Amino acid sequence: MGGRPTTITALATYVPPRLLTNADLEQMVDTTDEWILQRTGIRERHLVDPGVATSDLGTAAAVQAIARAGLTPDDIGVIIVGTVTPDMMFPSTACLIQHKIGAHRAWGFDLSAACSAFTYSLTTASQLVASGAHEHALVVGADVMSSIIDYQDRATCVIFGDGAGAVVVSAAEPGAPCILDFEHEIDGAGGQALCMPAGGSLHPASRETVDQRLHYVKQDGATVFKFAVRKTEEVARRILERNGLTAADLDLFVSHQANRRIITSATEKLGVDPGKVIINIERFGNTTAATIPLALNDAVTSGRLKKGHLVLLASVGAGFTVGTVLLRWGF
C-alpha cells in the first residue's frame, strides 16, 4: 500500500425504520414473494420517510462511528462520502455531513462509484492517512435509493433499499492489524447497462425527461449479472495471488450485496468456503454504497468477525466499477 499502515478503528450503520416487504410489493407491481426471493434473495428493505435525505442517514452512522472510535468530530481530518444519491447536485453530501456533525477541522468530498463507492472511498481514505496528511478519516457509504427507483418497474423496484454505514480509518501501530492492499478497475463500456439517464448535463431535467421516466435507475439485469460474477472472481483472485494467499486463507468474504445468486456464484468459482461468506441481502436489499458496512456490522455483532481476521471486501457497480480491499480487521 505504501506509507504508514492504516486500520479501521470503528464501524457504525443506520437504516430507516420503515420496511417495504415483498408482500407490500405484490400490491404495487406484478411480482410475487416467491419470484423475488428466488431471483434476488431479498425479503424486505428499509425505506426513508419523505424528506429524509442521504446526509441524514450518513450523519446518523457517522456520529456513532466517531464515538465508537473514542474520538470527537474535530479529530476527523477528511470526510469521504460514497454515494450515488447525494442530497443535491451541490454542495456535496460531505459538506452537509461535515456541518451536521460539527467536524470543524475536516475537508471532504463525495465519491461516485455506485455500488463500489464504499471500497473506493475506503481505499482513498486509507491512502490519505497513510501519507501522513491526516490521523483520522471518516468514510461514509450512504444511499437513498428509493429516491431514484421507479416503483412501476418490477425489474428494479424489488432490488433496492436505503441505508448508511460509516467507518473511521486511522493510523495503525506497527505490527497491528491493518489494511493490506486494494485492487480496483473500471470498464466504461458497460455504462449503459446500469445507469440513470437523465438529470445530468447530457439530459438535464425537462418535461420530456420526466414524462419518459428517465430520472430512475435503468438496468440490463442479465448483462450486469454476468459481469458482476466474472469480475468479482477475477479481481478477488488477483489481489489474493499478489499477496501470496488463496481463498482458504480468508476468515471472511464480504461482497457487495446486490443479489444472492451473484455472491454465491462468484464465491463458488473463487473457492471460498460458504461458511466464510456473509450474505444479509434478505433484510436490506441492495443499499448500494451501504451494503458492505451493513454486512460487516452483522459479522461483528454475530461474532463471525474478530480482531486480526483476514477479510476481503469486493464490489461491482454501475460504470462498471470494480473494487476489492484486503485487510486484517482492527478491533
XYZ file of C-alpha atoms in Angstrom, residues 180-183 232-250 253 269-272 310 312 324-326:
33
model
C -3.171 -4.588 3.363
C -3.952 -3.965 -0.291
C -6.554 -2.952 -2.853
C -7.358 -3.766 -6.463
C -15.849 -10.417 -8.562
C -13.963 -13.670 -9.055
C -11.249 -12.199 -11.297
C -10.329 -9.223 -9.134
C -10.576 -11.159 -5.874
C -8.291 -13.869 -7.239
C -5.820 -11.263 -8.476
C -5.452 -9.494 -5.137
C -5.129 -12.792 -3.261
C -2.446 -14.108 -5.608
C -0.483 -10.856 -5.408
C -0.348 -11.249 -1.640
C 0.599 -14.923 -1.726
C -2.818 -16.025 -0.488
C -5.666 -18.290 -1.534
C -9.350 -18.257 -0.743
C -8.678 -20.804 2.000
C -6.645 -18.190 3.900
C -9.639 -15.868 4.279
C -15.504 -12.685 2.391
C -15.857 -20.025 -8.624
C -13.279 -18.461 -6.313
C -13.386 -21.440 -3.972
C -14.432 -19.631 -0.795
C -8.262 -11.714 7.285
C -11.681 -9.492 1.643
C -11.576 -5.136 -3.663
C -9.886 -4.310 -0.358
C -7.825 -6.848 1.625
